[in-house]
mmCIF file of C-alpha atoms in Angstrom:
data_model
loop_
_atom_site.group_PDB
_atom_site.id
_atom_site.type_symbol
_atom_site.label_atom_id
_atom_site.label_comp_id
_atom_site.label_asym_id
_atom_site.label_seq_id
_atom_site.Cartn_x
_atom_site.Cartn_y
_atom_site.Cartn_z
ATOM 1 C CA GLU Q 2 116.876 275.709 94.108
ATOM 2 C CA VAL Q 3 117.216 279.427 94.668
ATOM 3 C CA GLN Q 4 113.854 281.188 94.334
ATOM 4 C CA LEU Q 5 113.008 284.950 94.871
ATOM 5 C CA VAL Q 6 109.230 285.676 94.657
ATOM 6 C CA GLU Q 7 108.249 289.351 94.664
ATOM 7 C CA SER Q 8 104.739 290.640 95.729
ATOM 8 C CA GLY Q 9 102.870 293.691 96.594
ATOM 9 C CA GLY Q 10 102.918 295.570 93.229
ATOM 10 C CA GLY Q 11 100.027 297.295 91.885
ATOM 11 C CA LEU Q 12 98.332 300.651 90.867
ATOM 12 C CA VAL Q 13 98.711 303.409 93.151
ATOM 13 C CA GLN Q 14 98.040 307.131 92.987
ATOM 14 C CA PRO Q 15 100.884 309.734 92.993
ATOM 15 C CA GLY Q 16 101.733 310.577 96.521
ATOM 16 C CA GLY Q 17 100.587 307.140 97.676
ATOM 17 C CA SER Q 18 102.472 304.307 99.345
ATOM 18 C CA LEU Q 19 103.157 300.654 98.563
ATOM 19 C CA ARG Q 20 105.221 297.900 100.333
ATOM 20 C CA LEU Q 21 106.887 295.376 98.217
ATOM 21 C CA SER Q 22 107.885 291.918 99.500
ATOM 22 C CA CYS Q 23 110.342 289.335 98.303
ATOM 23 C CA ALA Q 24 110.125 285.916 99.756
ATOM 24 C CA ALA Q 25 113.509 284.034 99.398
ATOM 25 C CA SER Q 26 113.996 280.247 99.517
ATOM 26 C CA GLY Q 27 116.678 277.624 98.485
ATOM 27 C CA PHE Q 28 119.563 279.401 100.320
ATOM 28 C CA THR Q 29 120.523 280.783 103.805
ATOM 29 C CA PHE Q 30 119.007 284.206 103.264
ATOM 30 C CA GLY Q 31 120.594 285.900 106.118
ATOM 31 C CA ASN Q 32 124.153 285.181 104.623
ATOM 32 C CA TYR Q 33 123.488 287.513 101.543
ATOM 33 C CA TRP Q 34 123.229 291.145 100.852
ATOM 34 C CA MET Q 35 120.119 291.733 98.715
ATOM 35 C CA TYR Q 36 119.143 294.362 96.162
ATOM 36 C CA TRP Q 37 116.030 295.994 94.673
ATOM 37 C CA VAL Q 38 116.457 296.781 90.836
ATOM 38 C CA ARG Q 39 113.800 298.422 88.776
ATOM 39 C CA GLN Q 40 113.062 298.817 85.103
ATOM 40 C CA GLY Q 41 110.675 301.393 83.775
ATOM 41 C CA PRO Q 42 108.494 300.528 80.785
ATOM 42 C CA GLY Q 43 110.850 300.037 77.727
ATOM 43 C CA LYS Q 44 113.810 301.260 79.698
ATOM 44 C CA GLY Q 45 116.895 300.035 81.227
ATOM 45 C CA LEU Q 46 117.915 298.758 84.725
ATOM 46 C CA VAL Q 47 118.393 300.990 87.727
ATOM 47 C CA LEU Q 48 119.700 299.651 91.150
ATOM 48 C CA VAL Q 49 117.375 301.293 93.724
ATOM 49 C CA SER Q 50 118.589 299.925 96.939
ATOM 50 C CA HIS Q 51 120.810 297.450 98.749
ATOM 51 C CA ILE Q 52 120.779 295.968 102.272
ATOM 52 C CA SER Q 53 123.529 294.122 104.197
ATOM 53 C CA THR Q 54 123.113 290.677 105.747
ATOM 54 C CA ASP Q 55 121.872 291.982 109.084
ATOM 55 C CA GLY Q 56 120.055 294.968 107.821
ATOM 56 C CA SER Q 57 122.467 297.516 109.512
ATOM 57 C CA GLY Q 58 123.781 298.811 106.229
ATOM 58 C CA THR Q 59 121.593 300.340 103.487
ATOM 59 C CA ASN Q 60 122.003 302.521 100.409
ATOM 60 C CA TYR Q 61 119.728 304.093 98.034
ATOM 61 C CA ALA Q 62 119.744 305.654 94.520
ATOM 62 C CA ASP Q 63 119.420 309.445 94.763
ATOM 63 C CA SER Q 64 116.037 309.302 92.931
ATOM 64 C CA VAL Q 65 114.466 307.403 95.827
ATOM 65 C CA LYS Q 66 116.563 308.595 98.822
ATOM 66 C CA GLY Q 67 114.133 309.787 101.584
ATOM 67 C CA ARG Q 68 111.036 308.190 100.082
ATOM 68 C CA PHE Q 69 111.890 304.451 99.997
ATOM 69 C CA THR Q 70 113.066 302.195 102.802
ATOM 70 C CA VAL Q 71 114.603 298.762 102.357
ATOM 71 C CA SER Q 72 114.501 296.263 105.217
ATOM 72 C CA ARG Q 73 114.568 292.461 105.786
ATOM 73 C CA ASP Q 74 113.335 289.846 108.231
ATOM 74 C CA ASN Q 75 116.033 287.077 108.358
ATOM 75 C CA ALA Q 76 113.646 284.940 110.443
ATOM 76 C CA LYS Q 77 111.025 285.057 107.802
ATOM 77 C CA ASN Q 78 113.401 285.009 104.814
ATOM 78 C CA THR Q 79 111.845 288.040 103.396
ATOM 79 C CA LEU Q 80 113.119 291.336 101.999
ATOM 80 C CA TYR Q 81 110.933 294.427 101.834
ATOM 81 C CA LEU Q 82 110.745 297.801 100.124
ATOM 82 C CA GLN Q 83 108.522 300.479 101.599
ATOM 83 C CA MET Q 84 107.853 303.096 98.945
ATOM 84 C CA ASN Q 85 106.244 306.419 99.973
ATOM 85 C CA SER Q 86 105.442 309.645 98.123
ATOM 86 C CA LEU Q 87 105.293 307.766 94.920
ATOM 87 C CA ARG Q 88 105.644 309.592 91.535
ATOM 88 C CA ALA Q 89 104.770 308.624 88.031
ATOM 89 C CA GLU Q 90 108.440 308.128 87.364
ATOM 90 C CA ASP Q 91 108.576 305.434 89.893
ATOM 91 C CA THR Q 92 106.449 303.197 87.559
ATOM 92 C CA ALA Q 93 108.383 300.064 86.794
ATOM 93 C CA VAL Q 94 108.868 296.500 87.358
ATOM 94 C CA TYR Q 95 110.726 296.029 90.518
ATOM 95 C CA TYR Q 96 113.078 293.014 90.952
ATOM 96 C CA CYS Q 97 114.442 291.452 93.916
ATOM 97 C CA THR Q 98 118.018 290.255 93.469
ATOM 98 C CA ARG Q 99 120.609 288.406 95.384
ATOM 99 C CA ASP Q 100 124.223 289.604 95.731
ATOM 100 C CA LEU Q 101 127.063 287.385 94.535
ATOM 101 C CA PRO Q 102 129.426 287.734 97.512
ATOM 102 C CA GLY Q 103 132.632 289.633 96.862
ATOM 103 C CA VAL Q 104 131.525 290.604 93.487
ATOM 104 C CA GLY Q 105 128.588 293.107 93.805
ATOM 105 C CA ALA Q 106 126.730 291.574 90.880
ATOM 106 C CA SER Q 107 123.184 289.991 91.070
ATOM 107 C CA ASP Q 108 123.381 286.266 90.564
ATOM 108 C CA PHE Q 109 119.643 285.400 91.079
ATOM 109 C CA TRP Q 110 116.642 287.580 90.198
ATOM 110 C CA GLY Q 111 112.939 287.342 90.957
ATOM 111 C CA GLN Q 112 110.333 287.488 88.329
ATOM 112 C CA GLY Q 113 109.529 291.102 89.322
ATOM 113 C CA THR Q 114 106.414 292.969 90.422
ATOM 114 C CA LEU Q 115 104.800 295.740 88.476
ATOM 115 C CA VAL Q 116 104.185 299.109 90.265
ATOM 116 C CA THR Q 117 102.143 301.587 88.400
ATOM 117 C CA VAL Q 118 101.832 305.133 89.750
ATOM 118 C CA SER Q 119 98.909 306.955 88.009
ATOM 119 C CA SER Q 120 95.779 308.877 88.747
ATOM 120 C CA GLU O 22 128.076 308.506 89.619
ATOM 121 C CA ILE O 23 129.743 306.285 87.103
ATOM 122 C CA VAL O 24 128.182 306.439 83.751
ATOM 123 C CA MET O 25 128.203 303.161 81.725
ATOM 124 C CA THR O 26 127.966 303.517 77.885
ATOM 125 C CA GLN O 27 127.153 300.639 75.717
ATOM 126 C CA SER O 28 127.592 300.329 71.966
ATOM 127 C CA PRO O 29 126.098 299.747 69.568
ATOM 128 C CA ALA O 30 122.516 300.299 70.735
ATOM 129 C CA THR O 31 121.490 297.513 68.259
ATOM 130 C CA LEU O 32 123.459 294.829 66.706
ATOM 131 C CA SER O 33 122.137 292.833 63.688
ATOM 132 C CA VAL O 34 123.822 289.390 63.455
ATOM 133 C CA SER O 35 123.132 286.257 61.499
ATOM 134 C CA PRO O 36 122.896 282.988 63.478
ATOM 135 C CA GLY O 37 126.182 281.277 63.716
ATOM 136 C CA GLU O 38 128.107 284.672 63.430
ATOM 137 C CA ARG O 39 130.222 286.272 66.177
ATOM 138 C CA ALA O 40 128.823 289.258 68.099
ATOM 139 C CA THR O 41 130.890 291.755 69.854
ATOM 140 C CA LEU O 42 129.413 294.182 72.421
ATOM 141 C CA SER O 43 131.257 297.119 74.017
ATOM 142 C CA CYS O 44 130.881 298.830 77.395
ATOM 143 C CA ARG O 45 132.733 301.769 78.463
ATOM 144 C CA ALA O 46 132.966 303.278 82.093
ATOM 145 C CA SER O 47 133.307 306.908 82.767
ATOM 146 C CA GLN O 48 136.190 306.245 85.120
ATOM 147 C CA SER O 49 138.232 303.125 85.954
ATOM 148 C CA ILE O 50 136.402 300.231 87.554
ATOM 149 C CA SER O 51 139.320 297.763 87.398
ATOM 150 C CA THR O 52 137.498 294.478 86.517
ATOM 151 C CA LYS O 53 134.459 295.080 88.596
ATOM 152 C CA LEU O 54 132.157 294.568 85.638
ATOM 153 C CA ALA O 55 129.187 292.211 85.059
ATOM 154 C CA TRP O 56 127.030 291.440 81.918
ATOM 155 C CA TYR O 57 123.473 290.364 82.038
ATOM 156 C CA GLN O 58 121.128 288.947 79.345
ATOM 157 C CA GLN O 59 117.464 289.855 79.238
ATOM 158 C CA LYS O 60 114.824 288.331 76.963
ATOM 159 C CA PRO O 61 111.387 289.895 76.639
ATOM 160 C CA GLY O 62 109.147 289.485 79.579
ATOM 161 C CA GLN O 63 111.906 287.797 81.681
ATOM 162 C CA ALA O 64 114.202 288.978 84.385
ATOM 163 C CA PRO O 65 117.939 289.536 83.509
ATOM 164 C CA ARG O 66 120.411 286.696 83.910
ATOM 165 C CA LEU O 67 123.772 287.077 85.045
ATOM 166 C CA LEU O 68 126.249 285.934 82.351
ATOM 167 C CA ILE O 69 129.730 287.326 83.305
ATOM 168 C CA TYR O 70 131.246 288.906 86.435
ATOM 169 C CA GLY O 71 134.624 290.147 87.266
ATOM 170 C CA ALA O 72 134.785 291.189 83.694
ATOM 171 C CA SER O 73 135.641 287.633 82.421
ATOM 172 C CA THR O 74 134.346 284.911 84.633
ATOM 173 C CA ARG O 75 131.289 283.124 83.405
ATOM 174 C CA ALA O 76 128.560 282.583 85.809
ATOM 175 C CA THR O 77 127.250 279.166 86.741
ATOM 176 C CA GLY O 78 125.646 277.350 83.645
ATOM 177 C CA ILE O 79 126.694 279.873 81.104
ATOM 178 C CA PRO O 80 127.941 278.388 77.872
ATOM 179 C CA ALA O 81 131.502 278.883 76.724
ATOM 180 C CA ARG O 82 130.459 280.742 73.648
ATOM 181 C CA PHE O 83 130.000 283.786 76.008
ATOM 182 C CA SER O 84 133.171 285.445 76.971
ATOM 183 C CA GLY O 85 134.121 288.780 78.443
ATOM 184 C CA SER O 86 137.303 290.749 78.508
ATOM 185 C CA GLY O 87 138.745 294.162 79.460
ATOM 186 C CA SER O 88 139.741 296.239 82.427
ATOM 187 C CA GLY O 89 139.763 299.745 83.518
ATOM 188 C CA THR O 90 137.239 301.645 81.495
ATOM 189 C CA GLU O 91 136.869 299.389 78.305
ATOM 190 C CA PHE O 92 135.080 296.104 78.323
ATOM 191 C CA THR O 93 133.763 293.628 75.691
ATOM 192 C CA LEU O 94 131.321 290.804 75.670
ATOM 193 C CA THR O 95 131.747 288.270 72.773
ATOM 194 C CA ILE O 96 129.316 285.746 71.752
ATOM 195 C CA SER O 97 131.388 283.415 69.547
ATOM 196 C CA SER O 98 128.579 281.841 67.407
ATOM 197 C CA LEU O 99 125.156 283.240 67.930
ATOM 198 C CA GLN O 100 122.372 280.779 68.717
ATOM 199 C CA SER O 101 118.682 281.506 68.372
ATOM 200 C CA GLU O 102 118.367 281.750 72.052
ATOM 201 C CA ASP O 103 120.954 284.377 72.272
ATOM 202 C CA PHE O 104 118.934 287.088 70.613
ATOM 203 C CA ALA O 105 118.150 289.429 73.511
ATOM 204 C CA VAL O 106 119.186 292.580 75.170
ATOM 205 C CA TYR O 107 122.542 292.726 77.051
ATOM 206 C CA TYR O 108 123.446 295.070 79.830
ATOM 207 C CA CYS O 109 126.833 295.731 81.484
ATOM 208 C CA GLN O 110 126.963 296.917 85.196
ATOM 209 C CA GLN O 111 129.788 298.384 87.116
ATOM 210 C CA CYS O 112 130.132 296.629 90.429
ATOM 211 C CA ASP O 113 132.816 298.970 91.942
ATOM 212 C CA TYR O 114 131.131 302.131 93.306
ATOM 213 C CA TRP O 115 127.717 302.949 94.718
ATOM 214 C CA PRO O 116 125.389 303.472 92.804
ATOM 215 C CA ARG O 117 126.034 300.306 90.913
ATOM 216 C CA THR O 118 125.151 301.699 87.436
ATOM 217 C CA PHE O 119 123.867 299.841 84.394
ATOM 218 C CA GLY O 120 124.628 300.538 80.711
ATOM 219 C CA GLN O 121 121.500 301.412 78.572
ATOM 220 C CA GLY O 122 121.691 298.034 76.868
ATOM 221 C CA THR O 123 122.525 296.558 73.615
ATOM 222 C CA LYS O 124 119.840 294.677 71.559
ATOM 223 C CA VAL O 125 121.127 291.697 69.584
ATOM 224 C CA GLU O 126 118.698 291.080 66.726
ATOM 225 C CA ILE O 127 118.472 288.590 63.944
ATOM 226 C CA LYS O 128 119.883 289.971 60.743
#
């Protein structure tokens, strides 16, 4: 069974940093692109970042470019999102998702981890 | 950035009736479109990809159609578990943008 379990969310002050993790199981993690998608309170979905199978290719939404860094450790079956210079507007539930190969959609989602940026 | 526009924002439907949701892309995305369902407090679930292919385990009452810039998700006979928010996503260009969602509520 495919499982994605996010962790690392919490309350952080504006300007602070946080690192999210996503532990994957039930599939060959290193064979899949992965995404981070966020959802602000009462809002819609925004794809924040993606990373290729070996980590050599990454992409970011303009709103987080230069502040967030996505990475992965295929030996540990874990995806990461390093978030720096956090702003109030980064407050959201962050989901880790798996890419459906050749399609670009997210076929499996974690349960999400809440990040709250507030003083 | 491709803008995805969903309509209506809210759809009131009685159980057993058909629901038709629309999604429009600001430029052509061929059939590179996905639909997701999200229930309160849950992560989204992939329903449809490639505009018309049902994801694994999705009931046949869900169907998708369209190409280019105009897309439709149809739920043929609404069940109680189908009342939720539905999002479309274009999967052709980065950033992979989502629509703002359509809430399907009980009439």
